[in-house]
GROMACS .gro file of C-alpha atoms in nm:
model
  149
    1MET     CA    1   0.739   1.350   1.348
    2ILE     CA    2   1.045   1.288   1.118
    3ALA     CA    3   1.211   1.317   1.418
    4SER     CA    4   1.025   1.064   1.695
    5VAL     CA    5   1.062   0.822   1.390
    6ARG     CA    6   1.442   0.903   1.454
    7GLU     CA    7   1.436   0.812   1.776
    8LYS     CA    8   1.234   0.523   1.755
    9LEU     CA    9   1.482   0.437   1.522
   10ARG     CA   10   1.806   0.460   1.723
   11ALA     CA   11   1.690   0.324   1.979
   12VAL     CA   12   1.531  -0.015   1.798
   13LEU     CA   13   1.926  -0.035   1.610
   14THR     CA   14   2.072   0.025   1.982
   15LEU     CA   15   1.907  -0.285   2.195
   16GLY     CA   16   2.092  -0.537   2.351
   17GLU     CA   17   1.938  -0.837   2.119
   18THR     CA   18   2.058  -1.039   1.772
   19PRO     CA   19   2.020  -0.815   1.423
   20HIS     CA   20   1.825  -1.156   1.393
   21GLN     CA   21   1.620  -1.131   1.673
   22LEU     CA   22   1.549  -0.712   1.662
   23GLY     CA   23   1.436  -0.818   1.321
   24VAL     CA   24   1.218  -1.026   1.331
   25ALA     CA   25   1.032  -0.841   1.633
   26PHE     CA   26   1.026  -0.559   1.382
   27GLY     CA   27   0.904  -0.835   1.091
   28VAL     CA   28   0.605  -0.930   1.286
   29GLY     CA   29   0.529  -0.622   1.375
   30VAL     CA   30   0.486  -0.467   0.969
   31PHE     CA   31   0.313  -0.787   0.920
   32ILE     CA   32   0.089  -0.664   1.187
   33ALA     CA   33   0.001  -0.330   0.998
   34LEU     CA   34  -0.202  -0.502   0.775
   35SER     CA   35  -0.322  -0.702   0.910
   36PRO     CA   36  -0.705  -0.682   0.821
   37LEU     CA   37  -0.859  -0.628   1.220
   38ILE     CA   38  -0.825  -0.254   1.293
   39GLY     CA   39  -0.806  -0.146   1.571
   40LEU     CA   40  -0.644  -0.433   1.722
   41HIS     CA   41  -0.277  -0.424   1.604
   42ILE     CA   42  -0.170  -0.262   1.936
   43VAL     CA   43  -0.350  -0.592   2.115
   44LEU     CA   44  -0.267  -0.786   1.883
   45ALA     CA   45   0.184  -0.661   1.912
   46ALA     CA   46   0.157  -0.677   2.326
   47ALA     CA   47   0.037  -1.037   2.255
   48SER     CA   48   0.288  -1.159   1.998
   49ALA     CA   49   0.572  -0.968   2.216
   50TRP     CA   50   0.423  -1.182   2.551
   51ALA     CA   51   0.344  -1.478   2.384
   52PHE     CA   52   0.712  -1.514   2.176
   53ARG     CA   53   0.938  -1.325   2.394
   54LEU     CA   54   1.040  -1.081   2.111
   55ASN     CA   55   1.153  -0.739   2.137
   56PRO     CA   56   0.815  -0.527   2.178
   57VAL     CA   57   1.024  -0.163   2.105
   58ALA     CA   58   1.094  -0.362   1.789
   59LEU     CA   59   0.771  -0.580   1.683
   60PHE     CA   60   0.573  -0.145   1.775
   61VAL     CA   61   0.830  -0.007   1.579
   62GLY     CA   62   0.687  -0.201   1.302
   63VAL     CA   63   0.336  -0.094   1.387
   64LEU     CA   64   0.376   0.256   1.314
   65VAL     CA   65   0.419   0.148   0.879
   66ASN     CA   66   0.043   0.170   0.969
   67ASN     CA   67  -0.085   0.516   1.051
   68PRO     CA   68  -0.360   0.708   0.988
   69TRP     CA   69  -0.099   0.938   0.726
   70THR     CA   70  -0.030   0.551   0.547
   71MET     CA   71  -0.393   0.355   0.695
   72VAL     CA   72  -0.567   0.427   0.406
   73PRO     CA   73  -0.343   0.448   0.078
   74LEU     CA   74  -0.207   0.116   0.255
   75TYR     CA   75  -0.616  -0.073   0.324
   76ALA     CA   76  -0.669   0.083  -0.012
   77ALA     CA   77  -0.319  -0.116  -0.201
   78CYS     CA   78  -0.436  -0.456  -0.009
   79LEU     CA   79  -0.833  -0.420  -0.112
   80TRP     CA   80  -0.630  -0.385  -0.484
   81LEU     CA   81  -0.399  -0.692  -0.428
   82GLY     CA   82  -0.688  -0.889  -0.305
   83THR     CA   83  -0.931  -0.825  -0.550
   84ALA     CA   84  -0.669  -0.912  -0.807
   85ILE     CA   85  -0.587  -1.290  -0.578
   86TRP     CA   86  -1.007  -1.286  -0.542
   87PRO     CA   87  -1.191  -1.126  -0.748
   88THR     CA   88  -1.559  -1.037  -0.713
   89ASP     CA   89  -1.764  -0.947  -0.958
   90ALA     CA   90  -1.867  -0.608  -0.697
   91VAL     CA   91  -1.819  -0.256  -0.862
   92TRP     CA   92  -1.681   0.031  -0.658
   93SER     CA   93  -1.922   0.283  -0.785
   94ASP     CA   94  -2.251   0.003  -0.721
   95ILE     CA   95  -2.218   0.127  -0.405
   96ALA     CA   96  -2.470   0.394  -0.181
   97TRP     CA   97  -2.237   0.667  -0.046
   98GLN     CA   98  -2.526   0.839   0.085
   99GLY     CA   99  -2.609   0.814   0.452
  100LEU     CA  100  -2.408   0.523   0.450
  101THR     CA  101  -2.502   0.432   0.756
  102LEU     CA  102  -2.189   0.135   0.940
  103VAL     CA  103  -2.452  -0.108   0.937
  104ASP     CA  104  -2.524   0.018   0.488
  105PHE     CA  105  -2.096  -0.025   0.500
  106LEU     CA  106  -2.099  -0.322   0.661
  107SER     CA  107  -2.324  -0.519   0.389
  108GLN     CA  108  -2.201  -0.356   0.123
  109PHE     CA  109  -1.862  -0.426   0.232
  110ARG     CA  110  -1.958  -0.759   0.231
  111PRO     CA  111  -1.867  -0.853  -0.100
  112TYR     CA  112  -1.528  -0.731  -0.039
  113LEU     CA  113  -1.491  -0.891   0.266
  114MET     CA  114  -1.237  -1.156   0.120
  115PRO     CA  115  -1.048  -0.994  -0.098
  116PHE     CA  116  -1.022  -0.784   0.165
  117VAL     CA  117  -0.855  -1.052   0.365
  118VAL     CA  118  -0.673  -1.205   0.122
  119GLY     CA  119  -0.483  -0.869   0.045
  120THR     CA  120  -0.398  -0.811   0.354
  121THR     CA  121  -0.289  -1.127   0.458
  122VAL     CA  122  -0.044  -1.189   0.159
  123ALA     CA  123   0.102  -0.782   0.168
  124GLY     CA  124   0.193  -0.846   0.541
  125ALA     CA  125   0.324  -1.168   0.488
  126ALA     CA  126   0.541  -0.995   0.224
  127CYS     CA  127   0.596  -0.683   0.348
  128GLY     CA  128   0.708  -0.909   0.641
  129LEU     CA  129   0.929  -1.046   0.505
  130LEU     CA  130   1.051  -0.721   0.325
  131GLY     CA  131   1.105  -0.565   0.687
  132TYR     CA  132   1.317  -0.861   0.861
  133VAL     CA  133   1.514  -0.802   0.582
  134VAL     CA  134   1.622  -0.440   0.584
  135MET     CA  135   1.558  -0.474   0.982
  136LYS     CA  136   1.798  -0.748   1.001
  137ALA     CA  137   2.043  -0.531   0.708
  138VAL     CA  138   2.009  -0.173   0.850
  139VAL     CA  139   2.045  -0.317   1.257
  140THR     CA  140   2.376  -0.514   1.132
  141ALA     CA  141   2.549  -0.234   0.925
  142TYR     CA  142   2.413   0.036   1.220
  143ARG     CA  143   2.661  -0.173   1.458
  144ARG     CA  144   2.945  -0.227   1.193
  145GLN     CA  145   2.973   0.107   1.179
  146ARG     CA  146   2.962   0.169   1.547
  147GLY     CA  147   3.221  -0.134   1.616
  148ARG     CA  148   3.009  -0.367   1.800
  149GLY     CA  149   3.015  -0.672   1.557
   0.00000   0.00000   0.00000
């Protein structure tokens, strides 16, 4: 897995676009990765790459921030942030976890919907900006080291 991440990063670093363009694409990808629209990240990434003429490789590398290994901790942190910004009276221990169906979950999750949306949006914007800054700096440093200015 680490080797494939290195390959994807190397592919992004050697693309022909400017560090700014690659940073923007990566940052948008990170924002999409933290989107509350679970299951639509790839569609959103493809639509964004097309609509805004963003580099699809850099954008999809940003989307990979959210994957099966990181999804639960990322969304838990986003929900925590969201409840700090948009408080709710609901308590997790009140959720009846035994025999929980999708319909039950959705009705019991309702008090957390706005905090979740707020948390993912705020975290996505902050992490997207951070992703832009980091990717631009990494691409710039890599190209300087390689003599591509």
